[in-house]
PDB file of C-alpha atoms in Angstrom:
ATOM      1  CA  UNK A   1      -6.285 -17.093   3.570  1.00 75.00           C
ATOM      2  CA  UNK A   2      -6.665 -13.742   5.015  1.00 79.00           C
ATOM      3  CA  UNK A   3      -8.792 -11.645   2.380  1.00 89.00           C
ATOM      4  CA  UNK A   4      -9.540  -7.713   1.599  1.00 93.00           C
ATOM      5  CA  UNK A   5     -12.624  -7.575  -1.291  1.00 94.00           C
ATOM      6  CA  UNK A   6     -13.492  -4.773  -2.869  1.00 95.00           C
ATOM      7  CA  UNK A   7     -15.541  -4.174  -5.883  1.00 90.00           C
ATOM      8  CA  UNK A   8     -13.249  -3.371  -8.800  1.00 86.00           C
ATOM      9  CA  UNK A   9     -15.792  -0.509 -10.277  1.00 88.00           C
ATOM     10  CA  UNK A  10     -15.596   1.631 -11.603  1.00 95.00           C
ATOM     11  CA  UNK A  11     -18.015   3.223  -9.857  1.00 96.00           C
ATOM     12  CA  UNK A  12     -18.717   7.116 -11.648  1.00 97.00           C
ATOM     13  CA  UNK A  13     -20.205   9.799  -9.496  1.00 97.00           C
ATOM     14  CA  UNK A  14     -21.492  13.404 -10.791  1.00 97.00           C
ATOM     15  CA  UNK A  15     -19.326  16.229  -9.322  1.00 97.00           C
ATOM     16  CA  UNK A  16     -21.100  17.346  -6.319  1.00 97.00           C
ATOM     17  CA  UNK A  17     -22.269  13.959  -4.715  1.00 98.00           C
ATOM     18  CA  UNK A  18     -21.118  11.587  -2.456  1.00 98.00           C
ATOM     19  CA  UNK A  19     -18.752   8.933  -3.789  1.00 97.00           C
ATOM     20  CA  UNK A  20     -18.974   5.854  -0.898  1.00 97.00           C
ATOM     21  CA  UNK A  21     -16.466   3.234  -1.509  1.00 98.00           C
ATOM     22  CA  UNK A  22     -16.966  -0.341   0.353  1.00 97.00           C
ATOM     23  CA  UNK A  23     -14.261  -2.839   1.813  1.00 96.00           C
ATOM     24  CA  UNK A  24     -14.752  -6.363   3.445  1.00 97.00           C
ATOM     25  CA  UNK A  25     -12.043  -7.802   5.180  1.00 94.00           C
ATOM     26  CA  UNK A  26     -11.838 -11.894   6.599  1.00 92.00           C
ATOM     27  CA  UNK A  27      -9.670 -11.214   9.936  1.00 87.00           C
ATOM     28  CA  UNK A  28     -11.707 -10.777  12.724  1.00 87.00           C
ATOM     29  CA  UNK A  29      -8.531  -9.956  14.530  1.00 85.00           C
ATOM     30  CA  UNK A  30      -7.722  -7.166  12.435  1.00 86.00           C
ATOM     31  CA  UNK A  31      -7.220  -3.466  14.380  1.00 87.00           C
ATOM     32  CA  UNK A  32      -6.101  -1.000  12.072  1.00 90.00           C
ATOM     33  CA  UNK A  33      -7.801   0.234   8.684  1.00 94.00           C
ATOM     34  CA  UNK A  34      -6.137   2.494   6.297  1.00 95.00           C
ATOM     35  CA  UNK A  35      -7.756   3.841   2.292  1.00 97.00           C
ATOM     36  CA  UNK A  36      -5.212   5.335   0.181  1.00 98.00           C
ATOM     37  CA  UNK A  37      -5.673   6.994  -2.680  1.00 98.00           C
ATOM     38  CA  UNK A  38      -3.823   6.574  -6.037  1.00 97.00           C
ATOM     39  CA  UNK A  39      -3.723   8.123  -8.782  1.00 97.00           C
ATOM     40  CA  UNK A  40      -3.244   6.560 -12.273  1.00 94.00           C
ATOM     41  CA  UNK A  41       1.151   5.882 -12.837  1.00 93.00           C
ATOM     42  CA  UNK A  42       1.526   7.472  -9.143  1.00 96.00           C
ATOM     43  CA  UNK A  43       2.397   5.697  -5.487  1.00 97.00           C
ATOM     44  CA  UNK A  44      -0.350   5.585  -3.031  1.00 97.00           C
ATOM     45  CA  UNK A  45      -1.000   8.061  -0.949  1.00 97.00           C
ATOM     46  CA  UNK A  46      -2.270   7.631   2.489  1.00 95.00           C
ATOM     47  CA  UNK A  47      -5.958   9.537   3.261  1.00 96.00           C
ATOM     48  CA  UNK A  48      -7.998   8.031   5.903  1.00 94.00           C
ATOM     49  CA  UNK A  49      -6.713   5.419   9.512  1.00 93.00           C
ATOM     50  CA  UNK A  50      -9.320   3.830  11.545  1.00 94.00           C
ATOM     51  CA  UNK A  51      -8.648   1.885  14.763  1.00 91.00           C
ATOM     52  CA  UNK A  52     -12.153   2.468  16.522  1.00 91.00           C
ATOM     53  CA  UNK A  53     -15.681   1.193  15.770  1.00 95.00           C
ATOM     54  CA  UNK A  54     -18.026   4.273  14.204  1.00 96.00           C
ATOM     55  CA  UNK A  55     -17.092   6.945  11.735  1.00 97.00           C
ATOM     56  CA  UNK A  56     -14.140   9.248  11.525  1.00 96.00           C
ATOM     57  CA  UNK A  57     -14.225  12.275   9.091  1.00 97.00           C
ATOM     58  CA  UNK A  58     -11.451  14.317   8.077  1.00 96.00           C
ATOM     59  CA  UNK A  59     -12.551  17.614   5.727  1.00 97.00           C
ATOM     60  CA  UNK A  60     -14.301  15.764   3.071  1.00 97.00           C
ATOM     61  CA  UNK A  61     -13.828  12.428   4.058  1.00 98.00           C
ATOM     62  CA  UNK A  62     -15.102  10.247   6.444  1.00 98.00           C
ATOM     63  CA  UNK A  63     -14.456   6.286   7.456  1.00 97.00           C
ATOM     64  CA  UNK A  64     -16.844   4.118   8.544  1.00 98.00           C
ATOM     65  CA  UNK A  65     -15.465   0.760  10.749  1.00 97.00           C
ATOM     66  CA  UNK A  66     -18.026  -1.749  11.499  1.00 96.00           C
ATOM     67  CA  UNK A  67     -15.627  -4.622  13.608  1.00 94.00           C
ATOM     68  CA  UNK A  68     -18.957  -7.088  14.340  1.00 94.00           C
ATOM     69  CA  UNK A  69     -19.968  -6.980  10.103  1.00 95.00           C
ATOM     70  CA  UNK A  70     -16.375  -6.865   9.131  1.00 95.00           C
ATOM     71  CA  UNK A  71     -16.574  -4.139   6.805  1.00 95.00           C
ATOM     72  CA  UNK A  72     -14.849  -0.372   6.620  1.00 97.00           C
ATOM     73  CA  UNK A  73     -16.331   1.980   3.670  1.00 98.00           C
ATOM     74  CA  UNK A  74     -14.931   5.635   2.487  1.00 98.00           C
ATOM     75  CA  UNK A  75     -17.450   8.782   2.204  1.00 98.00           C
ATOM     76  CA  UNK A  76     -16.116  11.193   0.373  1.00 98.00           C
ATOM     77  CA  UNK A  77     -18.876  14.641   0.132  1.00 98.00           C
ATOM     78  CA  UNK A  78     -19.285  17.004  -2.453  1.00 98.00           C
ATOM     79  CA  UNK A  79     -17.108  14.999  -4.921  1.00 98.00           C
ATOM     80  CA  UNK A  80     -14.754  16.791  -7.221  1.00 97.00           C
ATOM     81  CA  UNK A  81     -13.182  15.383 -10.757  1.00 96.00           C
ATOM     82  CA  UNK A  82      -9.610  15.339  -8.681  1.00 97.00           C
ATOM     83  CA  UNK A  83     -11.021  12.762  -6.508  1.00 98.00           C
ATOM     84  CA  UNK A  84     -11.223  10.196  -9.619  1.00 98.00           C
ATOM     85  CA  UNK A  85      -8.571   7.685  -8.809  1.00 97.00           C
ATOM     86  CA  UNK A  86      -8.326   4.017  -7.520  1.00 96.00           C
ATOM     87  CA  UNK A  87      -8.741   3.994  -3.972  1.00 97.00           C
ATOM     88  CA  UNK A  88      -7.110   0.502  -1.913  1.00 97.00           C
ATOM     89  CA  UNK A  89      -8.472   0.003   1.324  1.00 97.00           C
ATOM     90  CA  UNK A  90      -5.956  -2.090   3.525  1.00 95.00           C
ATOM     91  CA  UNK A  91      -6.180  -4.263   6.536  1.00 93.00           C
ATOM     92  CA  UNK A  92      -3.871  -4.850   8.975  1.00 88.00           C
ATOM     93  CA  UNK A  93      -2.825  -8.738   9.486  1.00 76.00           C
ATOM     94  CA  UNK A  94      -4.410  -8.779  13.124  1.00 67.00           C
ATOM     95  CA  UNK A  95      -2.334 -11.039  16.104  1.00 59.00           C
ATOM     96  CA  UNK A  96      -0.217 -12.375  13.566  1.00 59.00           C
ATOM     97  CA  UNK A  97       1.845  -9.118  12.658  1.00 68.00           C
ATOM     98  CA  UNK A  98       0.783  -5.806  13.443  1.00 64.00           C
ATOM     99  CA  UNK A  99       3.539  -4.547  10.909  1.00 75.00           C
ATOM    100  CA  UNK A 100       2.096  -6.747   7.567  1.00 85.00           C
ATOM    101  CA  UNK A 101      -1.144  -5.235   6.026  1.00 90.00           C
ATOM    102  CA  UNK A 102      -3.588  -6.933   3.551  1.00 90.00           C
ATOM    103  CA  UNK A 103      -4.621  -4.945   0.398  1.00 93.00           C
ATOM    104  CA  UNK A 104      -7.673  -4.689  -1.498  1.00 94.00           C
ATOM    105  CA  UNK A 105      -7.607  -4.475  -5.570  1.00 93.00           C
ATOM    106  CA  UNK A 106      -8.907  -1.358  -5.167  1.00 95.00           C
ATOM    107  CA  UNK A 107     -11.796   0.754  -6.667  1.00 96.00           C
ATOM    108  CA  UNK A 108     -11.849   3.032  -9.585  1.00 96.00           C
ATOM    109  CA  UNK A 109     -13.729   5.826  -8.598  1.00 97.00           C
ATOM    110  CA  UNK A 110     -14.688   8.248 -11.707  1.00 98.00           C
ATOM    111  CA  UNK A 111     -15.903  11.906 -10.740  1.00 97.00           C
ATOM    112  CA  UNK A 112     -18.532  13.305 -13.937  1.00 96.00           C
ATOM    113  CA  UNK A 113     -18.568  17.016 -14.167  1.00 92.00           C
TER     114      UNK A 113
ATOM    115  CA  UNK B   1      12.088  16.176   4.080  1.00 72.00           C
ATOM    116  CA  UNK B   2      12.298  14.027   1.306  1.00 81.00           C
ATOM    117  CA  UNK B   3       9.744  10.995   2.535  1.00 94.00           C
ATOM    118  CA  UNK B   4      10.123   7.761   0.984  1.00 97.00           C
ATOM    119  CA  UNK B   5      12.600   8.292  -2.152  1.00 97.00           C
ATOM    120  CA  UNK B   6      13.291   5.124  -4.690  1.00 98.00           C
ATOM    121  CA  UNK B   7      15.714   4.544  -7.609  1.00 97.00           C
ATOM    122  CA  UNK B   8      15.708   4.104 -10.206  1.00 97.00           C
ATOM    123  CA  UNK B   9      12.511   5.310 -11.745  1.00 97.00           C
ATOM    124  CA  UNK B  10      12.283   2.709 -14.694  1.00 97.00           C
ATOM    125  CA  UNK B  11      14.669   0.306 -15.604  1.00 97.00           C
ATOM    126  CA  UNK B  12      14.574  -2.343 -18.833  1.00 97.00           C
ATOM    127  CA  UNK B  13      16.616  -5.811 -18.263  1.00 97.00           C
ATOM    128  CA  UNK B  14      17.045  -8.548 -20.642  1.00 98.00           C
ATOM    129  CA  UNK B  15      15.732 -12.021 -18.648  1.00 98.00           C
ATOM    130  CA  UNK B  16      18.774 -13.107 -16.701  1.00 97.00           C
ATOM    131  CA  UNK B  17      20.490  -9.886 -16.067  1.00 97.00           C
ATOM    132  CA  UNK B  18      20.362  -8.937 -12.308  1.00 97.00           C
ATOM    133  CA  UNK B  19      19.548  -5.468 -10.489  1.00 97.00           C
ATOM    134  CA  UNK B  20      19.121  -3.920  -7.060  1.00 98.00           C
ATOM    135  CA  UNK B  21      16.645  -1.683  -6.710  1.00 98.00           C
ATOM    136  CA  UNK B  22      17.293   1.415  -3.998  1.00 98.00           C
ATOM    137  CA  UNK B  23      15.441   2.206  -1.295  1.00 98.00           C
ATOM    138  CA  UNK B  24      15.608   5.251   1.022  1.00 98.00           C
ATOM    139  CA  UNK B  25      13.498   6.965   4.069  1.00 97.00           C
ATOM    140  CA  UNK B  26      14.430  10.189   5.948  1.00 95.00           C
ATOM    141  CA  UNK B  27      11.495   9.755   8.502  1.00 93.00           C
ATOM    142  CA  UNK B  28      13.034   8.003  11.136  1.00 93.00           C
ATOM    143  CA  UNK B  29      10.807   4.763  10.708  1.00 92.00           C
ATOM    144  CA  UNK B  30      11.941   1.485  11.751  1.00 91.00           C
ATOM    145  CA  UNK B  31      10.021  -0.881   9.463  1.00 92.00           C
ATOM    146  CA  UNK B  32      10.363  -0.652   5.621  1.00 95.00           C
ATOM    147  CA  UNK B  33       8.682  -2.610   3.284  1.00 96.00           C
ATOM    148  CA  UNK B  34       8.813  -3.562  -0.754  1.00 98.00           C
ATOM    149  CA  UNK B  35       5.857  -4.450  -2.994  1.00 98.00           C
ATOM    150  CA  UNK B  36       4.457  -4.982  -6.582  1.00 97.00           C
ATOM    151  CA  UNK B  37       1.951  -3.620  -8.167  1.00 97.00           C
ATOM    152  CA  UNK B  38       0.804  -5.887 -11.279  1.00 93.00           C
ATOM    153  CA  UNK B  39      -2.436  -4.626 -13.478  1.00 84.00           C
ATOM    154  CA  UNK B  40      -5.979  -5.329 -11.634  1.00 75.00           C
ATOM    155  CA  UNK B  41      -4.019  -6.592  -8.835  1.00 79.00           C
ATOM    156  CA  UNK B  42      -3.576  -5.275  -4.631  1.00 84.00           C
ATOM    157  CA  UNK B  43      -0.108  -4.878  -3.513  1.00 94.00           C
ATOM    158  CA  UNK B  44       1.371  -7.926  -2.923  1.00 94.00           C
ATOM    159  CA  UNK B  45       4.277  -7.764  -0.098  1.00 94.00           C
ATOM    160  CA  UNK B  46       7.545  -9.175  -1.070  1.00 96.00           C
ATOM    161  CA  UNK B  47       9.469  -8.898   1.628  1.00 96.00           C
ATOM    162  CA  UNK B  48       9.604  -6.264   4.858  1.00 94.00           C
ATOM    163  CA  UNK B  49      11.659  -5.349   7.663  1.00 94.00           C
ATOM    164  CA  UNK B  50      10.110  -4.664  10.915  1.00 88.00           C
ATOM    165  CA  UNK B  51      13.660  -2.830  12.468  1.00 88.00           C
ATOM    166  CA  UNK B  52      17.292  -2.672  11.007  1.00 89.00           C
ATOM    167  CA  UNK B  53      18.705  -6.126  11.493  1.00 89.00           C
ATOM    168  CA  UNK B  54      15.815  -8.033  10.411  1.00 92.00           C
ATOM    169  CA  UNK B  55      14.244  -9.592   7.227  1.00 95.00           C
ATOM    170  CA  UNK B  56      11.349 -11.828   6.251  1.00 93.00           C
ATOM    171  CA  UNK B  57       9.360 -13.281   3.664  1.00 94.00           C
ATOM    172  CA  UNK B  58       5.959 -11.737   2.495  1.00 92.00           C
ATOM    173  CA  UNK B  59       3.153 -13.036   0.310  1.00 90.00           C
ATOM    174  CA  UNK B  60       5.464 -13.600  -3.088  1.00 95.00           C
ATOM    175  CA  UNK B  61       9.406 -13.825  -2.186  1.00 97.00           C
ATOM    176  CA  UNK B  62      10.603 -16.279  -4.824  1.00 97.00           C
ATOM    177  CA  UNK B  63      13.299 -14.825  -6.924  1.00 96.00           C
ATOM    178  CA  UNK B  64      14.039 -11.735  -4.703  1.00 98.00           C
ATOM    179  CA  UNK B  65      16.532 -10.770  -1.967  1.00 97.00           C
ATOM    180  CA  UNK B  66      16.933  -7.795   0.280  1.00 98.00           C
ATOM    181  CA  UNK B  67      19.250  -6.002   2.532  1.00 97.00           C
ATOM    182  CA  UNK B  68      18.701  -3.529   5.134  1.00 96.00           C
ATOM    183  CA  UNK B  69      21.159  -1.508   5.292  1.00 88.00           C
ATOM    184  CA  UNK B  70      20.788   0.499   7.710  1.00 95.00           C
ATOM    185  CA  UNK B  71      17.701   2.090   9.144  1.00 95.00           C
ATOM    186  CA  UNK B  72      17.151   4.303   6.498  1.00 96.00           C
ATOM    187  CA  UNK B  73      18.014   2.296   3.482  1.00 97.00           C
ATOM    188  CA  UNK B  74      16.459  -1.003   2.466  1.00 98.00           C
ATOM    189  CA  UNK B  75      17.674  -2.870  -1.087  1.00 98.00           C
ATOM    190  CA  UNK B  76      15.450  -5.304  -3.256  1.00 98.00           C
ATOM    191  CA  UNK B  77      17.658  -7.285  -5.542  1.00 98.00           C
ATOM    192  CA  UNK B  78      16.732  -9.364  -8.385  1.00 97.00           C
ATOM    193  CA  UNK B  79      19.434 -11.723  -8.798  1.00 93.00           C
ATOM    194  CA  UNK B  80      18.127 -13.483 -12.465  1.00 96.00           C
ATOM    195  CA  UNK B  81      15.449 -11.110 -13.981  1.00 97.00           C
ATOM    196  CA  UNK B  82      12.191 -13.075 -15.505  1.00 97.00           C
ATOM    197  CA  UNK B  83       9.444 -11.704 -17.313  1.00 97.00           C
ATOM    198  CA  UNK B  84       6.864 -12.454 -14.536  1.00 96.00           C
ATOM    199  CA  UNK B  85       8.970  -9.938 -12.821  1.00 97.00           C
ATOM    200  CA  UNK B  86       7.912  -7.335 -14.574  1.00 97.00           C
ATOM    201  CA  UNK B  87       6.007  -4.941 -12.470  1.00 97.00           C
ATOM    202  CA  UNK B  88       5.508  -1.765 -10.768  1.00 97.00           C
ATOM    203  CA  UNK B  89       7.823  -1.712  -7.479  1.00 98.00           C
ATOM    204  CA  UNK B  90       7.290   0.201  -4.580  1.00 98.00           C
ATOM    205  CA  UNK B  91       9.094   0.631  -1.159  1.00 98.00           C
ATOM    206  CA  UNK B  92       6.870   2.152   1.699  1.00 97.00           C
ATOM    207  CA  UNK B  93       8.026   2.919   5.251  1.00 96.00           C
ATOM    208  CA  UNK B  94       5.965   2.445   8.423  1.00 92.00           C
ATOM    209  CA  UNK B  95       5.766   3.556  12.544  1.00 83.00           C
ATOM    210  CA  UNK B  96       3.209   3.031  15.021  1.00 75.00           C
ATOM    211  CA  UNK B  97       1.122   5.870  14.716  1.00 67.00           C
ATOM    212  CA  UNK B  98      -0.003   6.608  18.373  1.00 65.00           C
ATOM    213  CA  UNK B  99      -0.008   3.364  19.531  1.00 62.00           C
ATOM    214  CA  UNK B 100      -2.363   2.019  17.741  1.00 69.00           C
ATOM    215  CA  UNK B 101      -1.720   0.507  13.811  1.00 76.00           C
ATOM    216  CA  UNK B 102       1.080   1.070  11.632  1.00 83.00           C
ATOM    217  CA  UNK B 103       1.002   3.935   8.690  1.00 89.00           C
ATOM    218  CA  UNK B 104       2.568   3.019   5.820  1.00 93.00           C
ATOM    219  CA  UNK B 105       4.069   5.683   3.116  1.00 95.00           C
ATOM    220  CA  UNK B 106       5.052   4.714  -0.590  1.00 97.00           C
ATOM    221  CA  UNK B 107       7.728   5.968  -2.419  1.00 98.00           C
ATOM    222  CA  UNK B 108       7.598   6.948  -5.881  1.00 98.00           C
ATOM    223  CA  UNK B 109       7.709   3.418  -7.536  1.00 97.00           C
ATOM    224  CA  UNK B 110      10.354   1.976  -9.929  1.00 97.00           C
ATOM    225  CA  UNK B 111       8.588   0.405 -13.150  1.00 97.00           C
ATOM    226  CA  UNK B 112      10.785  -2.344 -14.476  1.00 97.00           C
ATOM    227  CA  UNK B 113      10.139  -4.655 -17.857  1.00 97.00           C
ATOM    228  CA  UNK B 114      12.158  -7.719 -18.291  1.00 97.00           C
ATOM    229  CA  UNK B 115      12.527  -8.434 -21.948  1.00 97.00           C
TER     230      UNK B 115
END
């Protein structure tokens, strides 16, 4: 059974700080790496894509991939309360289907002002 | 450019009545996808369509059917509504993004209860 974990939170950060959301995933063949972001009674809403080992950072954000430990984690900097939302890291289904990804339950992420 | 757009937004059946829910993407993208979204829970994948012509299963099929219609439209139909099936639904669309994995982008959601 091909598994994304992530801790269910929520996990509160003061405005300001950095927020760092963690994501293990079971395929070892897995390439590609997405975190959305949702918002509570909205769709998710792509953020952050990692295909390479190392970090990738995008304004505020930035993704960590670590292939050998199996785990991808979300940075976000100087956190602000519209960042407080569930984020669901996702995992693509490695050889088996490239199209097919695995989701986390996702994290509730709660910004303090 | 309308993205990903879904109908309806919420819908109430009695348990037995059947529905399709509607499924649109203006992007161009040859795989489409429809999931649930349940309290506490991931996205679980109910069925997808990697190009127009072509269905399969995902993780939780039983008691759904779909149709592509074409390349932009793909339908999820519940033929005998249950409670269990009440849910959030979404439909997402997906291309290879430079070669390398496949982005996926939700539509709106449909929230059904099944009385």
């Amino acid at each position: 059974q091909k598994e994304v974990e992530q801790n269910s939170g929520p996990l509160s950060v003061p405005e300001g700080a950095i927020a760092s959301l963690n994501c293990t995933y079971s395929d070892r063949g897995s390439q590609s790496f997405f975190w959305y972001r949702q918002y509570s009674g909205k769709s998710p809403e792509l953020i952050m894509s990692i295909y390479s080992n190392g970090d990738k950072e995008d304004g505020r954000f930035t993704a960590q991939l670590n292939k050998a430990s199996q785990y991808v984690s979300l940075l976000i900097r100087d956190s602000q309360p519209s960042d407080s939302a569930t984020y669901l890291c996702a995992v693509n289904m490695g050889l088996d289907s490239n199209y097919q990804l695995i989701w986390g339950a996702g994290t509730k992420l709660i910004i303090k002002p | 450019n309308a993205g990903v757009t879904q109908t309806p937004k919420f819908q109430v059946l009695k348990t037995g009545q059947s529905m399709t829910l509607q499924c649109a993407q203006d992007m161009n993208h040859n795989s489409m996808y429809w999931y649930r979204q349940d309290p506490g829970m991931g996205l679980r994948l109910i069925y997808y369509s990697a190009s127009e012509g072509t269905t399969d299963k995902g993780e939780v099929p039983n008691g759904y059917n779909v149709s592509r219609l074409n390349k932009r439209e793909f339908s999820l139909r519940l033929e005998s509504a249950a409670p269990s099936q009440t849910s959030v639904y979404f439909c997402a669309s997906s291309e290879e993004a430079a070669g390398e994995g496949y982005e996926q982008y939700f539509g709106p959601g449909t929230r059904l209860t099944v009385t």
